Coordinates of C-alpha atoms and ligand atoms in Angstrom, one line a residue:
X1 CA 74.9 98.7 101.9
X2 CA 76.7 100.0 105.1
X3 CA 75.6 102.4 107.8
X4 CA 77.8 105.1 109.3
X5 CA 77.6 107.6 112.2
X6 CA 77.1 110.8 110.3
X7 CA 76.7 113.1 113.3
X8 CA 76.5 113.3 117.1
X9 CA 75.1 116.0 119.4
X10 CA 74.5 116.6 123.0
X11 CA 72.8 119.1 125.4
X12 CA 72.7 119.6 129.1
X13 CA 70.6 122.3 130.8
X14 CA 72.1 125.4 132.1
X15 CA 71.3 125.1 135.8
X16 CA 74.0 123.3 137.9
X17 CA 73.3 121.6 141.2
X18 CA 76.6 121.0 143.2
X19 CA 77.3 118.7 146.0
X20 CA 77.4 121.8 148.3
X21 CA 73.8 122.6 147.2
X22 CA 72.7 119.1 148.1
X23 CA 74.3 119.4 151.5
X24 CA 71.6 122.0 152.2
X25 CA 68.8 119.8 151.0
X26 CA 69.5 116.4 152.6
X27 CA 71.9 114.9 155.2
X28 CA 74.9 114.3 153.0
X29 CA 78.3 115.8 152.3
X30 CA 80.5 116.5 149.3
X31 CA 83.2 114.0 150.5
X32 CA 80.7 111.1 150.7
X33 CA 79.2 111.8 147.3
X34 CA 82.6 112.2 145.6
X35 CA 84.2 109.1 147.1
X36 CA 81.2 106.8 146.7
X37 CA 80.1 108.0 143.3
X38 CA 82.7 110.3 141.7
X39 CA 79.9 112.9 141.1
X40 CA 80.7 116.6 141.8
X41 CA 77.8 118.3 140.1
X42 CA 74.8 117.6 137.8
X43 CA 72.7 119.7 135.5
X44 CA 69.0 120.1 136.0
X45 CA 66.4 121.1 133.5
X46 CA 64.3 124.2 134.0
X47 CA 60.7 123.8 135.1
X48 CA 59.5 124.6 131.6
X49 CA 62.1 122.4 129.9
X50 CA 60.9 118.9 129.0
X51 CA 62.7 115.8 127.7
X52 CA 61.8 116.7 124.1
X53 CA 63.3 120.2 124.4
X54 CA 66.7 118.7 125.5
X55 CA 66.4 115.9 122.8
X56 CA 65.7 118.6 120.2
X57 CA 68.8 120.6 121.1
X58 CA 71.0 117.4 121.0
X59 CA 69.3 116.3 117.8
X60 CA 69.7 119.7 116.1
X61 CA 73.5 119.6 116.8
X62 CA 73.7 116.0 115.4
X63 CA 71.8 116.9 112.3
X64 CA 74.1 119.9 111.8
X65 CA 77.2 117.8 112.1
X66 CA 75.7 115.3 109.6
X67 CA 74.9 118.1 107.2
X68 CA 71.2 117.1 106.8
X69 CA 67.9 118.6 107.7
X70 CA 65.0 117.4 109.7
X71 CA 62.9 116.7 106.6
X72 CA 65.6 114.3 105.4
X73 CA 64.9 111.9 108.3
X74 CA 63.2 108.6 107.8
X75 CA 62.8 107.7 111.5
X76 CA 63.3 109.1 114.9
X77 CA 63.8 106.9 118.0
X78 CA 64.1 108.3 121.5
X79 CA 65.4 106.2 124.3
X80 CA 63.9 107.6 127.5
X81 CA 62.1 106.7 130.8
X82 CA 61.0 110.3 131.3
X83 CA 59.0 111.0 128.1
X84 CA 57.1 114.4 127.9
X85 CA 53.9 112.3 128.2
X86 CA 52.9 108.7 128.3
X87 CA 51.6 109.4 124.8
X88 CA 52.1 110.9 122.3
X89 CA 55.7 109.7 122.1
X90 CA 58.6 112.1 122.5
X91 CA 59.6 110.9 119.1
X92 CA 56.4 112.3 117.6
X93 CA 57.0 115.6 119.4
X94 CA 60.5 115.8 117.9
X95 CA 59.1 115.0 114.5
X96 CA 56.9 118.0 114.6
X97 CA 59.8 120.3 115.8
X98 CA 62.2 119.0 113.1
X99 CA 59.6 119.1 110.3
X100 CA 60.5 115.5 109.7
X101 CA 57.2 114.7 107.9
X102 CA 58.3 111.5 106.2
X103 CA 59.7 109.9 109.4
X104 CA 58.1 107.3 111.6
X105 CA 58.8 107.9 115.3
X106 CA 58.6 106.1 118.6
X107 CA 60.1 105.9 122.1
X108 CA 62.1 103.0 123.4
X109 CA 62.2 102.3 127.1
X110 CA 65.2 100.4 128.4
X111 CA 66.3 102.8 131.2
X112 CA 70.1 103.5 131.2
X113 CA 70.5 101.1 128.2
X114 CA 68.1 103.1 126.2
X115 CA 70.6 104.6 123.7
X116 CA 72.3 101.2 123.1
X117 CA 69.0 99.4 122.5
X118 CA 67.8 102.3 120.2
X119 CA 71.0 102.2 118.1
X120 CA 70.7 98.4 117.7
X121 CA 67.0 98.8 116.6
X122 CA 67.8 101.7 114.3
X123 CA 70.7 99.8 112.6
X124 CA 68.6 96.6 112.2
X125 CA 65.7 98.6 110.7
X126 CA 68.0 100.3 108.2
X127 CA 69.5 97.0 107.2
X128 CA 66.1 95.4 106.9
X129 CA 64.5 98.1 104.8
X130 CA 66.7 100.2 102.5
X131 CA 64.0 103.0 102.4
X132 CA 65.2 104.0 105.9
X133 CA 68.4 105.9 105.0
X134 CA 68.7 108.5 107.7
X135 CA 67.6 107.8 111.3
X136 CA 68.0 110.1 114.3
X137 CA 68.5 108.2 117.6
X138 CA 68.3 110.2 120.8
X139 CA 68.8 109.3 124.5
X140 CA 67.2 112.0 126.6
X141 CA 66.1 112.2 130.2
X142 CA 64.6 114.7 132.7
X143 CA 65.4 112.4 135.7
X144 CA 65.0 115.4 138.1
X145 CA 61.2 115.1 137.8
X146 CA 61.3 111.4 139.0
X147 CA 63.9 112.0 141.7
X148 CA 62.9 112.1 145.3
X149 CA 64.8 115.2 146.5
X150 CA 64.2 114.1 150.2
X151 CA 65.9 110.7 149.7
X152 CA 69.7 111.0 150.1
X153 CA 70.2 107.4 148.9
X154 CA 69.1 108.4 145.4
X155 CA 68.9 112.2 144.9
X156 CA 72.7 112.7 144.8
X157 CA 73.0 110.4 141.8
X158 CA 70.9 111.8 138.9
X159 CA 71.0 114.6 136.4
X160 CA 69.3 115.7 133.2
X161 CA 70.5 115.9 129.6
X162 CA 70.3 114.5 126.1
X163 CA 72.6 112.8 123.5
X164 CA 71.9 112.1 119.8
X165 CA 73.3 110.2 116.9
X166 CA 72.5 110.4 113.2
X167 CA 72.8 107.1 111.3
X168 CA 73.1 107.3 107.6
X169 CA 73.2 104.5 105.0
X170 CA 75.6 104.4 102.1
X171 CA 75.9 102.3 98.9
X172 CA 79.6 103.1 98.7
X173 CA 81.4 99.8 99.3
X174 CA 84.4 101.7 100.7
X175 CA 82.4 103.0 103.7
X176 CA 82.8 100.6 106.7
X177 CA 79.7 99.7 108.7
X178 CA 79.5 101.4 112.1
X179 CA 78.2 98.4 114.0
X180 CA 80.7 95.6 114.4
X181 CA 79.2 93.5 117.2
X182 CA 76.4 93.8 119.7
X183 CA 75.3 91.9 122.8
X184 CA 72.2 93.1 124.5
X185 CA 70.2 91.5 127.4
X186 CA 67.3 91.9 129.8
X187 CA 66.4 90.1 133.0
X188 CA 62.9 90.7 134.3
X189 CA 63.5 88.8 137.5
X190 CA 65.2 91.9 139.0
X191 CA 62.3 94.4 138.4
X192 CA 62.0 95.1 142.2
X193 CA 65.5 96.5 142.8
X194 CA 65.2 99.4 140.4
X195 CA 61.8 100.9 139.6
X196 CA 59.4 103.7 139.5
X197 CA 56.5 102.0 141.3
X198 CA 53.4 104.1 140.5
X199 CA 51.8 106.0 137.6
X200 CA 51.3 103.0 135.3
X201 CA 48.4 100.5 134.9
X202 CA 49.6 98.4 137.9
X203 CA 49.4 101.2 140.4
X204 CA 47.6 104.2 138.8
X205 CA 48.3 107.6 140.1
X206 CA 46.3 108.6 143.2
X207 CA 46.6 111.0 146.1
X208 CA 48.0 108.1 148.1
X209 CA 50.7 107.2 145.6
X210 CA 51.8 110.8 145.5
X211 CA 51.9 111.0 149.3
X212 CA 53.9 107.8 149.5
X213 CA 56.6 109.1 147.1
X214 CA 55.8 106.2 144.6
X215 CA 56.4 108.4 141.6
X216 CA 60.1 108.5 142.2
X217 CA 63.0 106.2 141.4
X218 CA 63.4 103.4 144.1
X219 CA 66.7 101.6 144.0
X220 CA 68.6 98.9 146.0
X221 CA 71.9 100.6 145.2
X222 CA 74.3 97.9 146.5
X223 CA 72.6 95.1 144.6
X224 CA 72.5 97.1 141.4
X225 CA 76.2 97.9 141.8
X226 CA 77.3 94.3 141.8
X227 CA 75.0 93.3 138.9
X228 CA 76.1 96.3 136.9
X229 CA 79.8 95.5 137.0
X230 CA 79.4 91.8 136.1
X231 CA 76.9 92.5 133.3
X232 CA 78.9 95.2 131.6
X233 CA 82.1 93.2 131.8
X234 CA 80.4 90.1 130.4
X235 CA 78.8 92.0 127.5
X236 CA 82.0 93.9 126.8
X237 CA 84.0 90.7 126.6
X238 CA 81.4 89.1 124.4
X239 CA 81.5 91.9 121.7
X240 CA 85.3 91.7 121.8
X241 CA 85.2 88.0 121.3
X242 CA 82.6 88.1 118.6
X243 CA 84.4 90.7 116.6
X244 CA 87.9 89.2 117.0
X245 CA 89.2 92.7 117.9
X246 CA 91.8 92.9 120.6
X247 CA 91.3 95.2 123.6
X248 CA 94.5 97.0 122.6
X249 CA 92.8 98.1 119.4
X250 CA 89.9 99.8 121.2
X251 CA 90.5 103.6 121.0
X252 CA 87.9 104.4 123.7
X253 CA 85.5 102.6 126.1
X254 CA 82.4 104.6 126.9
X255 CA 80.6 103.0 129.8
X256 CA 77.2 104.3 131.1
X257 CA 78.0 107.0 133.6
X258 CA 76.3 105.8 136.8
X259 CA 79.2 105.8 139.3
X260 CA 83.0 106.2 138.8
X261 CA 83.6 103.2 141.1
X262 CA 81.5 101.0 138.7
X263 CA 83.5 102.3 135.7
X264 CA 86.8 101.7 137.4
X265 CA 85.8 98.2 138.3
X266 CA 84.7 97.4 134.7
X267 CA 87.7 98.9 132.7
X268 CA 90.5 96.6 133.9
X269 CA 88.4 93.5 133.4
X270 CA 88.0 94.4 129.8
X271 CA 91.7 94.6 129.4
X272 CA 91.6 98.3 128.3
X273 CA 93.9 100.7 130.1
X274 CA 92.2 103.3 132.3
X275 CA 93.3 106.2 130.1
X276 CA 91.1 104.8 127.3
X277 CA 88.0 104.9 129.4
X278 CA 85.8 107.9 129.1
X279 CA 84.4 109.5 132.3
X280 CA 82.3 112.6 132.7
X281 CA 80.0 111.4 135.6
X282 CA 81.7 114.0 137.7
X283 CA 80.1 116.8 135.7
X284 CA 76.6 115.3 134.9
X285 CA 75.8 112.5 137.4
X286 CA 73.8 109.6 136.0
X287 CA 71.6 110.8 133.1
X288 CA 70.3 107.4 132.3
X289 CA 69.7 106.9 128.5
X290 CA 71.4 110.3 127.7
X291 CA 74.7 109.4 129.2
X292 CA 76.4 107.4 126.4
X293 CA 75.2 109.9 123.8
X294 CA 76.6 112.8 125.7
X295 CA 79.9 111.0 126.1
X296 CA 80.1 110.0 122.5
X297 CA 79.5 113.5 121.4
X298 CA 82.1 115.0 123.8
X299 CA 84.6 112.4 122.7
X300 CA 84.0 113.1 119.0
X301 CA 84.0 116.9 119.3
X302 CA 87.0 116.8 121.7
X303 CA 89.1 114.9 119.2
X304 CA 89.4 111.7 121.4
X305 CA 88.0 109.6 118.6
X306 CA 88.1 109.9 114.8
X307 CA 86.2 108.2 112.1
X308 CA 87.4 104.7 111.7
X309 CA 88.3 104.2 115.4
X310 CA 86.9 101.2 117.4
X311 CA 84.8 102.4 120.3
X312 CA 83.2 100.0 122.9
X313 CA 79.9 101.2 124.4
X314 CA 78.5 99.5 127.4
X315 CA 75.5 100.2 129.6
X316 CA 73.4 98.9 132.4
X317 CA 70.0 100.0 133.8
X318 CA 66.6 99.3 135.2
X319 CA 64.6 96.3 133.8
X320 CA 67.2 95.0 134.2
X321 CA 68.7 95.8 130.9
X322 CA 72.3 95.8 129.8
X323 CA 74.7 95.2 126.9
X324 CA 77.6 96.4 124.8
X325 CA 78.0 97.6 121.2
X326 CA 81.4 97.6 119.5
X327 CA 81.2 100.4 116.9
X328 CA 83.5 101.8 114.3
X329 CA 83.0 105.6 114.8
Ligands
LIG401 N1 75.2 110.9 151.9 C1 75.7 110.3 153.0 N2 75.5 109.1 153.4 C2 74.7 108.3 152.6 C3 74.2 108.8 151.4 C4 74.4 110.1 151.0 N3 74.0 110.7 149.9 N4 73.5 107.8 150.8 C5 73.6 106.7 151.5 N5 74.3 107.0 152.6 C6 74.7 106.1 153.7 C7 73.8 105.0 153.8 O1 72.6 105.3 154.6 C8 74.6 103.9 154.5 O2 74.6 104.2 155.9 P1 74.5 103.0 156.9 O3 75.7 102.1 156.7 O4 74.5 103.7 158.2 O5 73.2 102.3 156.6 C9 76.0 104.3 154.0 O6 76.0 105.6 153.4 C10 76.5 103.3 152.9 O7 75.5 103.1 151.9 P2 75.7 102.0 150.8 O8 74.4 101.8 150.2 O9 76.4 100.9 151.3 O10 76.7 102.8 149.8 P3 77.4 102.3 148.5 O11 78.8 102.3 148.7 O12 76.7 101.0 148.0 O13 77.0 103.4 147.5 C11 75.5 103.9 145.7 C12 75.6 103.7 147.2 C13 76.3 105.1 145.3 C14 74.0 104.1 145.4 C15 76.0 102.7 144.9 O14 75.5 101.5 145.5 C16 75.7 102.7 143.5 O15 76.2 103.5 142.7 N6 74.8 101.7 143.0 C17 74.5 101.6 141.6 C18 73.5 102.6 141.1 C19 73.3 102.5 139.6 O16 74.2 102.2 138.9 N7 72.1 102.6 139.1 C20 72.0 102.4 137.7 C21 70.8 102.6 137.1 S1 69.8 104.0 137.4 C22 68.5 103.8 136.2 O17 68.4 102.9 135.5 C23 67.5 104.9 136.2

């Protein structure tokens, strides 16, 4: 039994916030943002648009490409750190919207690595239990609602959006499996450098936590930067080594879109030429768990990858979490 990528989808909200807009909100400038991050603009969800609404749109497009309906799904997994609610899960909300009555659904929290972790879990579940034949995996975030719009160190970095992938199993021996190698990691000793401090059971929400901006992303950017480069290079090299596939055979590297400088530092160390590295951080900023799904969908629909191509996905995020998947699209 093999598992293939049957469809991809993505969605970004209509509203665009440019660097020029940010210049009016905090003490920053377009040049600083472009040269330090590569970001030119980002999309922000409407006030009445939640993470599940964006995941639904991305998922709908992925199902359409796969040629299946919501009721055909056996599971829905949503990678997110900005769920609609603490509970019920965004996955359960999607189940209702898709009419996926037979599916079991849950959210997975691994920050920017959310889609990679979710794909690995989905693939393992499908291999372990043949009853799960069609699984919808989404990475979706409304980071704008946990962004401190008065903090120039972080507010220029983030955006909203969603990406989705439909995995489908096949008994046809001629269909190659989509997951060739994976290398995923976490390191809980770095919890302090990237976190949303309050609103959980450690520091419950109070008037004081709201006043102290503790419901927003706090990040030690420089430290995260260095760790991100080393971690993505190490995981990327590991999946190349494990698979025995040469860097020249990789059609496209899709790194998590946090910062173009991080991406440009990772690519040459993997031995893959720059022109085979996908970048859209300029348009969307860092959309956390959504970023790799949006890239994969844009690459597929834009004809940059075709079924059978080797694609290296690599991500890094809060937790810390990081890893790489070598897939056959
Ligand atoms: N506009 C103008 N100046 C700014 C801005 C801004 N928006 N932000 C910071 N600065 C200033 C700083 O105050 C600092 O000034 P100082 O030297 O007088 O103190 C100066 O610019 C340089 O700041 P640095 O922090 O050294 O800038 P750096 O080159 O490291 O870039 C950045 C900062 C973009 C945040 C970078 O470190 C980065 O991208 N880090 C990684 C972020 C990341 O990948 N996060 C991933 C996960 S997110 C998640 O999981 C949800």
